[in-house]
Coordinates of C-alpha atoms in Angstrom, one line a residue:
Chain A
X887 CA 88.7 128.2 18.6
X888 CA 89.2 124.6 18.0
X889 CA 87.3 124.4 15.4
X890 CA 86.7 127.8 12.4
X891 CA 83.4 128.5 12.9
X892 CA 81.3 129.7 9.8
X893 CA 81.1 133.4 9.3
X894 CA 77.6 133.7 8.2
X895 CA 76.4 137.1 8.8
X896 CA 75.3 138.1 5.3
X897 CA 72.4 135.6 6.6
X898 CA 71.1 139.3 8.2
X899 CA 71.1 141.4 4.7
X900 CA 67.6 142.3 3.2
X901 CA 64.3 140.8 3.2
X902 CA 65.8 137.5 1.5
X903 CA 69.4 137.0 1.0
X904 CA 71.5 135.1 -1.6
X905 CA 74.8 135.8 -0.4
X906 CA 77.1 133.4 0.4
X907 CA 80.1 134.1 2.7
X908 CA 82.6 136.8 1.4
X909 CA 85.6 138.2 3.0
X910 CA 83.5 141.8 3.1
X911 CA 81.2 140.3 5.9
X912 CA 82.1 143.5 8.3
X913 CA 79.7 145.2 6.1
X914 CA 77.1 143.6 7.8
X915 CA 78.3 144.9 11.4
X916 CA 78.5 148.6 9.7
X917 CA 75.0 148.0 9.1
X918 CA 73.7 146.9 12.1
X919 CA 75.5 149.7 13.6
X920 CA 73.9 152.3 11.2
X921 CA 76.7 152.5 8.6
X922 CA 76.4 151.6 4.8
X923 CA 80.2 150.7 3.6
X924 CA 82.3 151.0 0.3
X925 CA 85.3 149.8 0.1
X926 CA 88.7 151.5 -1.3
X927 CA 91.6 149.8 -2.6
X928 CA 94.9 152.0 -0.4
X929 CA 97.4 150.8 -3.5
X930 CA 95.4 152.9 -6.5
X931 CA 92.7 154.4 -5.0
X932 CA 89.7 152.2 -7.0
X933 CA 86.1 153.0 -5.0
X934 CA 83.6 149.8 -4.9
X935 CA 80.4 149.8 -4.1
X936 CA 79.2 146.7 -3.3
X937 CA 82.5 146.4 -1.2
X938 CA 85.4 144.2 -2.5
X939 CA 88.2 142.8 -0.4
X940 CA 90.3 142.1 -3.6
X941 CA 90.6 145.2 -6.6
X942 CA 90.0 144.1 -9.7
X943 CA 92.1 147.3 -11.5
X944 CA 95.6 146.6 -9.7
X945 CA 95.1 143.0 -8.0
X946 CA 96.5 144.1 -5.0
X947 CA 93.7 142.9 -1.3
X948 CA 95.2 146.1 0.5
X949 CA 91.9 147.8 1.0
X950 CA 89.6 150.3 3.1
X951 CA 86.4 150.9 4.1
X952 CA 84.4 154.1 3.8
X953 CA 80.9 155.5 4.2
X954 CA 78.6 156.0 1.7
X955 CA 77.2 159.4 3.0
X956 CA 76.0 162.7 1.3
X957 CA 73.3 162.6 -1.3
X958 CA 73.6 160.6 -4.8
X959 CA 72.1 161.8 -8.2
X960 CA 69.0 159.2 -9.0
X961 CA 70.0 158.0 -12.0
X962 CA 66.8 155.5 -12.7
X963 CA 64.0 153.6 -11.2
X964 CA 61.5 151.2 -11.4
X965 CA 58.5 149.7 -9.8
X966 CA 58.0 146.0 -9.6
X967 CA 54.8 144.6 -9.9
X968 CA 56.5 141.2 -9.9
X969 CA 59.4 140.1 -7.4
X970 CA 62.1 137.3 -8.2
X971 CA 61.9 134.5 -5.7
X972 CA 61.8 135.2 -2.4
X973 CA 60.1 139.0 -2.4
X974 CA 57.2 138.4 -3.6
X975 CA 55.4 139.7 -0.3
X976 CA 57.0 143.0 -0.2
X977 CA 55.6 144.2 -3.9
X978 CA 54.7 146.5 -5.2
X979 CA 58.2 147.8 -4.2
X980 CA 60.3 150.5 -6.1
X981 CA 64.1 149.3 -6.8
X982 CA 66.3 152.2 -8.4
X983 CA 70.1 153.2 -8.9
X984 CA 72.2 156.0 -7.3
X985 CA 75.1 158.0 -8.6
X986 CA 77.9 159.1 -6.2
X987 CA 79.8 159.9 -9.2
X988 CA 83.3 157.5 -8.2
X989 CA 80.3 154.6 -7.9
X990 CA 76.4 153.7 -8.1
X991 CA 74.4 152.0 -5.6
X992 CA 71.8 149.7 -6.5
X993 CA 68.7 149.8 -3.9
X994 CA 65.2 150.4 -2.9
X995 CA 63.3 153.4 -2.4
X996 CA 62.3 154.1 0.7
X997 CA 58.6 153.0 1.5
X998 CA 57.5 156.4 2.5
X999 CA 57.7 157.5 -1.0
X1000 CA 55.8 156.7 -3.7
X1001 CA 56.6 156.7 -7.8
X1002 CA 54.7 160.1 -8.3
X1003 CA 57.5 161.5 -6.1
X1004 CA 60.6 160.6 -8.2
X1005 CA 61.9 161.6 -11.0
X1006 CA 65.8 160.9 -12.6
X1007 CA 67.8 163.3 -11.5
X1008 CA 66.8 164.1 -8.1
X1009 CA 68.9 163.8 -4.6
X1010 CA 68.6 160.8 -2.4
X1011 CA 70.3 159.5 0.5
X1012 CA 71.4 156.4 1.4
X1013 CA 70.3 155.3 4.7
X1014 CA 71.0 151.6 7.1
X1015 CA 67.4 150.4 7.8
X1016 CA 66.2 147.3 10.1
X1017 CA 63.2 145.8 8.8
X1018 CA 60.3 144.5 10.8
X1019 CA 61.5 140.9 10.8
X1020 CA 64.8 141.9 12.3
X1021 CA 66.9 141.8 8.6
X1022 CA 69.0 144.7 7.8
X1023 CA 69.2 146.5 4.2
X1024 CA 70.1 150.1 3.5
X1025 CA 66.9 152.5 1.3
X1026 CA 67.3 155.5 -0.3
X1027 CA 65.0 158.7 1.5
X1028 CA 65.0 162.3 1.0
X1029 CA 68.1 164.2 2.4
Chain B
X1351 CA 99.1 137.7 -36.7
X1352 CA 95.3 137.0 -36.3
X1353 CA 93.4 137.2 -39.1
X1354 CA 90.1 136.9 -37.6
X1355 CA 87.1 134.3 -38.5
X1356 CA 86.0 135.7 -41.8
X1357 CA 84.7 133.3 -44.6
X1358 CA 86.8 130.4 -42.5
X1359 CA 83.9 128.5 -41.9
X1360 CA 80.4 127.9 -43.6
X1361 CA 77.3 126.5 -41.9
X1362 CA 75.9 123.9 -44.2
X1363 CA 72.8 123.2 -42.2
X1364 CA 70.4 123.9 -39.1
X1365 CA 67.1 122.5 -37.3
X1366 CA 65.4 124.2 -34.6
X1367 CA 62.7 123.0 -33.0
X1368 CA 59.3 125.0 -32.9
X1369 CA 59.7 126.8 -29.5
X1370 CA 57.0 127.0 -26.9
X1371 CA 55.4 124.7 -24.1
X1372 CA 56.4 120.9 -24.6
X1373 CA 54.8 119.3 -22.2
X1374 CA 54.8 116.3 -24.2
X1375 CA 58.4 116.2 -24.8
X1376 CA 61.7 116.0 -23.1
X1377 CA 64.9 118.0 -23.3
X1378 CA 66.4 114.9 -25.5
X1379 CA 63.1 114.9 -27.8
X1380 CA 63.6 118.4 -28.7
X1381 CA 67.7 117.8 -28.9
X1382 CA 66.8 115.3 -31.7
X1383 CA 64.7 117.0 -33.5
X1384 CA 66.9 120.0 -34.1
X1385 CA 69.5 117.2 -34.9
X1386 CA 68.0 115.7 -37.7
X1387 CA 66.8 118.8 -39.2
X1388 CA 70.5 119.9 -39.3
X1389 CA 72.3 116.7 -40.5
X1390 CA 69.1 116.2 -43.1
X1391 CA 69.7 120.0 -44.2
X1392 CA 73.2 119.1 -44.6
X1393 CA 72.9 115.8 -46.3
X1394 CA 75.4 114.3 -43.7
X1395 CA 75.3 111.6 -41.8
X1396 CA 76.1 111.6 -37.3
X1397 CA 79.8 109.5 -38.4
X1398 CA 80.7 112.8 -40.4
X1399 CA 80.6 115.0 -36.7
X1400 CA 84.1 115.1 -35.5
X1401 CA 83.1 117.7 -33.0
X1402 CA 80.7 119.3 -31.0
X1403 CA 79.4 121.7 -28.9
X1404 CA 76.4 122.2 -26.5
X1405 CA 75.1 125.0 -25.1
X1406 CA 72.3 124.8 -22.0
X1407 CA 71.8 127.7 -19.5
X1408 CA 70.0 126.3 -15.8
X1409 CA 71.7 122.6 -16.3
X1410 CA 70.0 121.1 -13.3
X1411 CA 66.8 121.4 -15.0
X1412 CA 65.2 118.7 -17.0
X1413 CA 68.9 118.5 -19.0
X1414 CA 71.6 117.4 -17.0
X1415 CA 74.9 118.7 -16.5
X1416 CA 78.2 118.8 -18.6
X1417 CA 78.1 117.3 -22.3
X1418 CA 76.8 114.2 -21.5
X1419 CA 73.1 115.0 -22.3
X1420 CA 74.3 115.7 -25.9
X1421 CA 76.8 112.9 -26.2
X1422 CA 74.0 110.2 -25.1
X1423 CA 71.0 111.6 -26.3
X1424 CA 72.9 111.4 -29.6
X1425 CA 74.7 108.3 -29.4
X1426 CA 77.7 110.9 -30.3
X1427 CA 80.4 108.1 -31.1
X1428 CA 83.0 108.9 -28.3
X1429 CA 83.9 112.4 -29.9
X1430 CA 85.1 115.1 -28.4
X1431 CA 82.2 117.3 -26.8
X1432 CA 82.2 120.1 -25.1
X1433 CA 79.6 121.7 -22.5
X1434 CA 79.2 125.7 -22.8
X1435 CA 77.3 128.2 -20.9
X1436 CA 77.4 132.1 -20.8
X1437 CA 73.8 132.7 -19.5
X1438 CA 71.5 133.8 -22.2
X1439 CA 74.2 134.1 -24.4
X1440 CA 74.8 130.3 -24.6
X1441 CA 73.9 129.2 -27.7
X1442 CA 75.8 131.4 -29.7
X1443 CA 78.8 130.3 -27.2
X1444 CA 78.4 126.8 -28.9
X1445 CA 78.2 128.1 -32.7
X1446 CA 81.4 130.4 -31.5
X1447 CA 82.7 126.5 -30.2
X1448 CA 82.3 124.8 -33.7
X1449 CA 83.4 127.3 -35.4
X1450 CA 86.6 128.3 -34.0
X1451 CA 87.0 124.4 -34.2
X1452 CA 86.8 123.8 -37.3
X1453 CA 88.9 127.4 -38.3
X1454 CA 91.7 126.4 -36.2
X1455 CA 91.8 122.9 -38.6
X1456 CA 91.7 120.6 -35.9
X1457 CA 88.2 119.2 -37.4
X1458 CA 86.2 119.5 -40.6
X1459 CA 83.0 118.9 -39.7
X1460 CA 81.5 120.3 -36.3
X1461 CA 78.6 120.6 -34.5
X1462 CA 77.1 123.3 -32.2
X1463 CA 73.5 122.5 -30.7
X1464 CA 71.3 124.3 -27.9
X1465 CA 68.8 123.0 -25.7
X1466 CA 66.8 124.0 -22.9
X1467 CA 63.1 122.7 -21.2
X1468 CA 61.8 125.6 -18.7
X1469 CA 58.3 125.3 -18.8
X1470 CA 57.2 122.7 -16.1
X1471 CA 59.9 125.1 -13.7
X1472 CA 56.4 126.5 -13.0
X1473 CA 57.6 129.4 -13.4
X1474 CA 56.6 132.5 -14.8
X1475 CA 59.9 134.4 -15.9
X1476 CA 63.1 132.5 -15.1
X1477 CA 63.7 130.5 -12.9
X1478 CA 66.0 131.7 -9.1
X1479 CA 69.0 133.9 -10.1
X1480 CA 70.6 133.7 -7.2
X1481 CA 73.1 130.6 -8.0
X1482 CA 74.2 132.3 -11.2
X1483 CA 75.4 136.4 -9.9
X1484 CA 77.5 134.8 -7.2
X1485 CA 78.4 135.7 -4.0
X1486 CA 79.3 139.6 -4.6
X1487 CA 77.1 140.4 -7.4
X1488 CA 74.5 139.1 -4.9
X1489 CA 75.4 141.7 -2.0
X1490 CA 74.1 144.2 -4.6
X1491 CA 70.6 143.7 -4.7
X1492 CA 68.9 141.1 -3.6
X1493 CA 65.3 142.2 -4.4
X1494 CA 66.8 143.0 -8.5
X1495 CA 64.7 141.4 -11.0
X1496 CA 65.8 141.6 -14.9
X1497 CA 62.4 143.2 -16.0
X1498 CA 63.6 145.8 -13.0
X1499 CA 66.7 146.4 -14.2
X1500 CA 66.0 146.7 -18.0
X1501 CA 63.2 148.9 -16.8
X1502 CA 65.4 151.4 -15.4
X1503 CA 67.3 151.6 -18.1
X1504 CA 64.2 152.6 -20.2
X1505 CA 63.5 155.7 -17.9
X1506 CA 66.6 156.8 -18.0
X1507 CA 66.7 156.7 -21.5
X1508 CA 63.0 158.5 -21.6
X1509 CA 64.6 160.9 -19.6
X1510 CA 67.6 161.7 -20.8
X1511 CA 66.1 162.1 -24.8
X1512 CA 63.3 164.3 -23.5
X1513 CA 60.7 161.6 -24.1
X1514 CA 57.3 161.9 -21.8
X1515 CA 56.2 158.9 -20.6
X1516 CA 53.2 158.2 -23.4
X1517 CA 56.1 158.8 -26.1
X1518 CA 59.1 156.6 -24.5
X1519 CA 56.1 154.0 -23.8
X1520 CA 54.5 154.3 -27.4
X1521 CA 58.1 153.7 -29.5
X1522 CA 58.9 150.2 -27.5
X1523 CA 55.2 149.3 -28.1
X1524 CA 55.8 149.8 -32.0
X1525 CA 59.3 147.3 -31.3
X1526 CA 56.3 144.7 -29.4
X1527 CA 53.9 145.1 -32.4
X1528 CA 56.8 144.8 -35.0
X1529 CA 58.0 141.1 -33.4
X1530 CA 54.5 139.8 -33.0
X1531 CA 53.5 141.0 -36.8
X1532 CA 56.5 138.5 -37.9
X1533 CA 56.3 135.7 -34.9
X1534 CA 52.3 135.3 -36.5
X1535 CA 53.7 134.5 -39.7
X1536 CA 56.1 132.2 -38.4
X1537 CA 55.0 128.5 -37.5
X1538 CA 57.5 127.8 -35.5
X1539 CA 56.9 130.6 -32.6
X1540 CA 55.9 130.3 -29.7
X1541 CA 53.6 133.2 -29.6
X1542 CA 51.9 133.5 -33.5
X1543 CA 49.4 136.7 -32.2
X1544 CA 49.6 139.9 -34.1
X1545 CA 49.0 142.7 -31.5
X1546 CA 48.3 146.5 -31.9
X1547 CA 49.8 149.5 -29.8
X1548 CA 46.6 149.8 -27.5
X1549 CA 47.0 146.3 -26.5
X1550 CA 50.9 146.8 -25.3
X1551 CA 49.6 150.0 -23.9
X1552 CA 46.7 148.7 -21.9
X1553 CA 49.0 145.5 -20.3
X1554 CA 49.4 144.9 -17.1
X1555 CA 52.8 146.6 -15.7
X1556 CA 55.5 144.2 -14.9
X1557 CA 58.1 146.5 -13.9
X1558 CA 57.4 150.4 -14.7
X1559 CA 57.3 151.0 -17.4
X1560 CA 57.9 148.0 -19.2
X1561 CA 54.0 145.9 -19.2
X1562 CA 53.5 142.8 -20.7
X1563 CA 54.2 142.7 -24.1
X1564 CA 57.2 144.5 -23.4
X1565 CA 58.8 141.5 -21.7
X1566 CA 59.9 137.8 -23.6
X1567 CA 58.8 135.1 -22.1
X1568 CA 60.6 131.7 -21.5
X1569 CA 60.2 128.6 -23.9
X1570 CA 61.4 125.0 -24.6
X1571 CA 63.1 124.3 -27.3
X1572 CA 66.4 123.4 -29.4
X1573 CA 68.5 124.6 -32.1
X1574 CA 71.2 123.3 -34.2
X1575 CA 74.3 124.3 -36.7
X1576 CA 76.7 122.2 -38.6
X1577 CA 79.9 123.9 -39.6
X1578 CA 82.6 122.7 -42.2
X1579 CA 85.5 124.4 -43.7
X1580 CA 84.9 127.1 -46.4
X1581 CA 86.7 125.6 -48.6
X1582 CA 84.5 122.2 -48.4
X1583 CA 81.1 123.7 -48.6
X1584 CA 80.2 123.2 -52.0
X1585 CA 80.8 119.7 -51.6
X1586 CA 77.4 120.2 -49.4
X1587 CA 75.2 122.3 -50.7
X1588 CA 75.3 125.1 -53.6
X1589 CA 73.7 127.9 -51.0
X1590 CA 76.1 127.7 -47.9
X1591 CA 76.3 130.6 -45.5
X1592 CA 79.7 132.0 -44.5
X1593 CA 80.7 133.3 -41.1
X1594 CA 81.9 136.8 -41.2
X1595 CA 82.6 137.7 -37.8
X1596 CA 82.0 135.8 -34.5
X1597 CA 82.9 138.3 -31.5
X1598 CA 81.8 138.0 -28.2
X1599 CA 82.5 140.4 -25.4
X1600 CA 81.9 140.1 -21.3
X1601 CA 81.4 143.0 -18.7
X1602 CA 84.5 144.2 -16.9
X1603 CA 82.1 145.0 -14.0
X1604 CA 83.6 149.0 -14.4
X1605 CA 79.9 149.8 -15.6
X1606 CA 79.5 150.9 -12.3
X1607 CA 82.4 152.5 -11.1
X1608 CA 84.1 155.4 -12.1
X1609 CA 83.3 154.8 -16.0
X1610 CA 80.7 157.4 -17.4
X1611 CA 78.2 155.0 -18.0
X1612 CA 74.6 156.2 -17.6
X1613 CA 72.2 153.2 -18.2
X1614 CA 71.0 154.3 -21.1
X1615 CA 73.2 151.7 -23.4
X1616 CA 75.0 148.8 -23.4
X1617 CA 78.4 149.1 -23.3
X1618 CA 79.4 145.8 -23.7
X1619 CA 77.5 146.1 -27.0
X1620 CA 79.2 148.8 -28.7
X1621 CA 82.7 147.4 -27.9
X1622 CA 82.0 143.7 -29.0
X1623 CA 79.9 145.8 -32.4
X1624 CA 83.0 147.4 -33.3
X1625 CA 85.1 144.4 -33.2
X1626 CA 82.1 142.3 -35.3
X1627 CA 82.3 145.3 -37.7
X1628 CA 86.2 145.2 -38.1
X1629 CA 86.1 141.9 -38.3
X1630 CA 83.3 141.5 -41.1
X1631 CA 84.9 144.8 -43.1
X1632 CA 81.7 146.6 -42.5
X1633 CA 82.0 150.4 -42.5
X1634 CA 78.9 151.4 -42.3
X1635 CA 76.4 148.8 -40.7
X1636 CA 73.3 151.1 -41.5
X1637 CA 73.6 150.6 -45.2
X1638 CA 75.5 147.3 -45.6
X1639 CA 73.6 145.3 -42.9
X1640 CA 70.0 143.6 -44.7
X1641 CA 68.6 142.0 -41.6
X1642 CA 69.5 141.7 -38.0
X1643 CA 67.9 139.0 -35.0
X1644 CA 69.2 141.0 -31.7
X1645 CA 68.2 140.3 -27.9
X1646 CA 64.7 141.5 -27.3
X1647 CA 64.6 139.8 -24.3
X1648 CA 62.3 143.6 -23.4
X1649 CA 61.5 146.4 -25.7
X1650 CA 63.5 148.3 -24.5
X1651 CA 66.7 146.2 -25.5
X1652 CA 65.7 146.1 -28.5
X1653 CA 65.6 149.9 -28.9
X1654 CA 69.3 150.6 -26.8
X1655 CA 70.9 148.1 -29.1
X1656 CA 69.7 149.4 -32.5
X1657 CA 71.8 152.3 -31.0
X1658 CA 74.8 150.2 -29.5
X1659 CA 74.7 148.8 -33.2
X1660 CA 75.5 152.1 -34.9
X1661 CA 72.5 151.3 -36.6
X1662 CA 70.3 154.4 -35.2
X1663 CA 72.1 157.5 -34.4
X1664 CA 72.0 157.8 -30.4
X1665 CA 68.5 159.1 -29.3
X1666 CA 67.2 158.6 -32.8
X1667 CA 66.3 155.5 -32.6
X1668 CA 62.5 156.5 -32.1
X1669 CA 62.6 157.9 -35.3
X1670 CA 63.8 155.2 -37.2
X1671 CA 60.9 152.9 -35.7
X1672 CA 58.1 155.3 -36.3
X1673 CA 59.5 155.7 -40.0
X1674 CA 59.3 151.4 -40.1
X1675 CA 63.0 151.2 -40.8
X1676 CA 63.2 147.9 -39.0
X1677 CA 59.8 146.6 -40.0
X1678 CA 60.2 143.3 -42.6
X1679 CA 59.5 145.9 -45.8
X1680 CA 62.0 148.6 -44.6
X1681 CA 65.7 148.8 -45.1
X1682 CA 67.0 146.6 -42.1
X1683 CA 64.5 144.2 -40.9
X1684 CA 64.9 143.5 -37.3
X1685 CA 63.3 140.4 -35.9
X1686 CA 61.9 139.3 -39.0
X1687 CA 61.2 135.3 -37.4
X1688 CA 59.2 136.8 -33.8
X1689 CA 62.8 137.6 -32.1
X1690 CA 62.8 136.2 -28.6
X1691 CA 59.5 138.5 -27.9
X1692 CA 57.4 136.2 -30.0
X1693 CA 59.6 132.9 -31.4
X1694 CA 60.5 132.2 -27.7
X1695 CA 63.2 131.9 -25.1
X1696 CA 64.9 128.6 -24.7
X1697 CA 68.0 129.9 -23.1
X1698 CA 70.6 127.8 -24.4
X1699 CA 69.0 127.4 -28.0
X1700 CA 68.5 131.2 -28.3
X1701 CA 71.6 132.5 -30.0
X1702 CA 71.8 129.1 -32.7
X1703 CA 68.1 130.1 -33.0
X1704 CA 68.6 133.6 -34.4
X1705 CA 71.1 132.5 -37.1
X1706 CA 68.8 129.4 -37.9
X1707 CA 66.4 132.6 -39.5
X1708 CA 69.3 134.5 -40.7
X1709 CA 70.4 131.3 -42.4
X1710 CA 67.0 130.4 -43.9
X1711 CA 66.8 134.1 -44.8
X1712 CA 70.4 134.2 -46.8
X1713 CA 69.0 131.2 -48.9
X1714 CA 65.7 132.4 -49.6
X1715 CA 64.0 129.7 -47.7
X1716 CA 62.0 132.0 -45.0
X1717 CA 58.5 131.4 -46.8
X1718 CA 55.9 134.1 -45.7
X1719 CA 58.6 136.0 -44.1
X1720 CA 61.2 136.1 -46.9
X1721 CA 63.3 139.4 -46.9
X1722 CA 63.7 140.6 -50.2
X1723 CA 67.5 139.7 -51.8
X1724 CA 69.3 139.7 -48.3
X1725 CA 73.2 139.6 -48.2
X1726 CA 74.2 140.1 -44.5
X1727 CA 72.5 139.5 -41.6
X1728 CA 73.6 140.1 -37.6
X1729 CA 72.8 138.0 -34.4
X1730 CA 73.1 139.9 -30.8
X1731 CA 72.7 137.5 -28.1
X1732 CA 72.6 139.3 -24.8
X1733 CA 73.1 137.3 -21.9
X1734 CA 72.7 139.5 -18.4
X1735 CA 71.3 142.8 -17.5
X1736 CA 72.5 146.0 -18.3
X1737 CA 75.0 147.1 -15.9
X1738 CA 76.8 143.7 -16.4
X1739 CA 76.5 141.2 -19.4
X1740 CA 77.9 138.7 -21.8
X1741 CA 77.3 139.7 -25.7
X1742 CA 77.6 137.4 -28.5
X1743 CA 77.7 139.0 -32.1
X1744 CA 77.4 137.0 -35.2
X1745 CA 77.3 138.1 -38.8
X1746 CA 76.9 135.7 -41.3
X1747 CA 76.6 136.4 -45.5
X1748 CA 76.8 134.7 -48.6

């Protein structure tokens, strides 16, 4: 490669996304390959969900992926009847938090169900999802 | 060994603009307004400033980047000045700037002013988030909005005290009713419409369960502080307020790793509380605080930081707004000018703006709104959402 060409494929992540280039880009080729990632620093064992490539407890960029799988406690929700910039043509849409007890994930709910079906406390998964437009994000479904 | 910033400094006067839609005006217009009514309230003239600081939030809008838009708009003669932002926690980033100034005794005189103009944006809530997160904090959640994520924090919390819906809903719509009692008697708010329960009740949902009245809105608007050693004050004015404790503290982003946290608090609350506290010599803040202006940027802030402020016992804090503990007549007034809920939202003015009533307040100056014989009042300025924030808190006596 003469030239370093730019490693854009965040580009592919949700309906919109922000993100600029990070070293964690694999994540986005776990996705498309059905897999939603954590990382895991291998020096002191830190989990992070969104994934880091650089711990933030011992300093050290000696770090691991691993799946988010299994079910997560729903520790809160919410359903937007306004989006920020950007979403406004998937509302209403139901955003909410999930606790894997070492980390949370921040996500949407699934489309197939509705408020009346949630409440905190519950068991979701997390699952890779391709959206209509060809994007990738990961929802949270029943187990 | 530090000693901390208690009665250091004195704030010997303050402007603030009236907050709300300016079409009419400018960023600078509403910069010199709150200029004047400070160095007027202080009886000094711009050649006393040896320092200041300025505080603006989303700088390519209408103000301009670094200090320059203070410096000019002012004609600030070639003093130092210095440009500060910590989102919505900004303005009290600029009094912390002037007043660590003049405490370290580089300066005597300082200024701290806020000033932001987000009403022809066009839009609604605040403007795109995603150049302030960053990069990681992006991969996250790109659909997050803040009403979302403060929303979720108030079903946890409904959940996790046992509150049904119409219970957890009917205690923030008393916090709603309480702000837009005192923002009516207030002419400088931006909202001046007392409301009742059904009306918070029956609003349109912005983000379940928070509706309408539940969420601040964004204003225009400026605020402004000058600062001067303690030990010059007098020379001033006869009624100067003292600083007693200027703390802020910032998310270590461990809210949402292994930590216990369960969205029902603010963590970075309690910590930077307890240092306030320490610093001020409170013990108990229940009975020594009078009045406190804290970050009701939704109701349900409002309600998790009475608790985060050892104020209300945790889960009790229902209780104490039923029994109108924080309404202007009960023993610690919260929001007595509107809070952001009803005097507005200029981002980088905020913070200044909540001790510009606590001031007014200590000196007995707050009109229709006057607390009876207040001693100490608090400022929380939140800048963030829950799970990762910057928190200012001031506490300022006589």
């Amino acid at each position: 490669m003469a030239k370093k060409e730019i490693d854009d494929r965040f580009k592919k992540f949700g309906t919109v996304s922000f993100t600029a280039i990070t070293k964690t880009n694999d994540f986005i080729d776990y996705l498309a390959n059905g897999k939603v990632m954590g990382s895991r620093c291998k020096n002191c064992g830190a989990v992070y969900f969104p994934p880091r490539s650089d711990c933030s407890s011992c300093l050290t960029s000696s770090m691991e992926w691993f799946e988010v799988t299994g079910n997560g406690k729903l520790l809160s929700f919410s359903e937007l009847k306004y989006g920020p910039v950007g979403f406004e043509g998937d509302l209403p849409y139901i955003i909410a938090l999930l606790d894997y007890g070492d980390y949370k994930v921040f996500g949407r709910i699934s489309a197939d169900l509705g408020y009346e079906d949630l409440q905190v406390g519950m068991m979701l998964k997390t699952e890779a999802n391709v959206l209509p437009n060809g994007q990738l994000n990961y929802i949270f479904a029943r187990p | 060994m530090s000693t901390g910033i208690k009665d250091k400094v004195a704030i010997i006067g303050m402007g603030c603009t009236k907050f709300g839609e300016h079409w009419d005006k400018g960023s600078e217009d509403l910069t010199v307004e709150a200029f004047i009514e400070a160095i007027t309230d202080a009886g000094i003239e711009k050649a006393d400033i040896q320092a200041a600081w300025f505080s603006s939030c989303y700088e390519e809008i209408n103000v301009g980047k670094s200090a320059l838009p203070l410096s000019r708009t002012l004609k600030l003669p070639f003093i130092p000045v210095t440009r500060v932002e910590n989102l919505c926690a900004s303005g009290s980033e600029a009094l912390r700037g002037a007043v660590y100034g003049v405490a370290s005794g580089a300066y005597d005189i300082a200024l701290a002013l806020g000033a932001e103009k987000l009403k022809d944006t066009g839009y609604g809530g605040l403007p795109e988030f995603s150049t302030i997160l960053g990069t990681k904090n992006r991969v996250i959640f790109p659909s997050l909005s803040a009403p979302g994520s403060f929303a979720m924090m108030a079903n946890r919390y409904f959940s996790k005290y046992n509150l049904s819906m119409e219970e957890g809903k009917r205690a923030l719509a008393k916090i709603s009713v309480n702000s837009h009692k005192n923002g009516a008697k207030n002419p400088r708010a931006h909202l001046r419409k007392a409301i009742t329960e059904e009306d918070v009740l029956r609003a349109p949902i912005i983000a379940s369960p928070l509706g309408l009245y539940d969420c601040c809105g964004v204003s225009d608007g400026a605020a402004a502080a000058i600062v001067c050693r303690a030990d010059m004050a007098n020379n001033f004015r006869k009624d100067p307020v003292f600083v007693k404790a200027l703390q802020i503290g910032v998310s270590s982003g461990e809210e949402l790793g292994y930590t216990t946290w369960d969205g029902t608090y603010v963590e970075t609350t309690t910590r930077t509380a307890s240092r306030a506290y320490e610093e001020a010599g409170i013990k108990t803040p229940r009975e020594e605080l009078s009045m406190i202006e804290v970050h009701d940027c939704f109701s349900i802030t409002e309600l998790v930081t009475y608790e985060d402020l050892r104020i209300s016992e945790r889960g009790k804090a229902k209780n104490d707004i039923e029994e109108g503990f924080f309404s202007r007549a009960g023993k610690i007034p919260s929001q007595p000018d509107g809070g952001l809920k009803c005097f507005g939202h200029p981002i980088g003015a905020s913070g200044l703006r909540m001790m510009y009533e606590i001031y007014k307040q200590l000196q007995g100056k707050a009109g229709e709104r006057q607390i009876k014989n207040p001693a100490l009042g608090l400022t929380h300025n939140l800048g963030g959402l829950p799970q990762m924030n910057v928190v200012s808190i001031a506490i300022a006596g006589i």
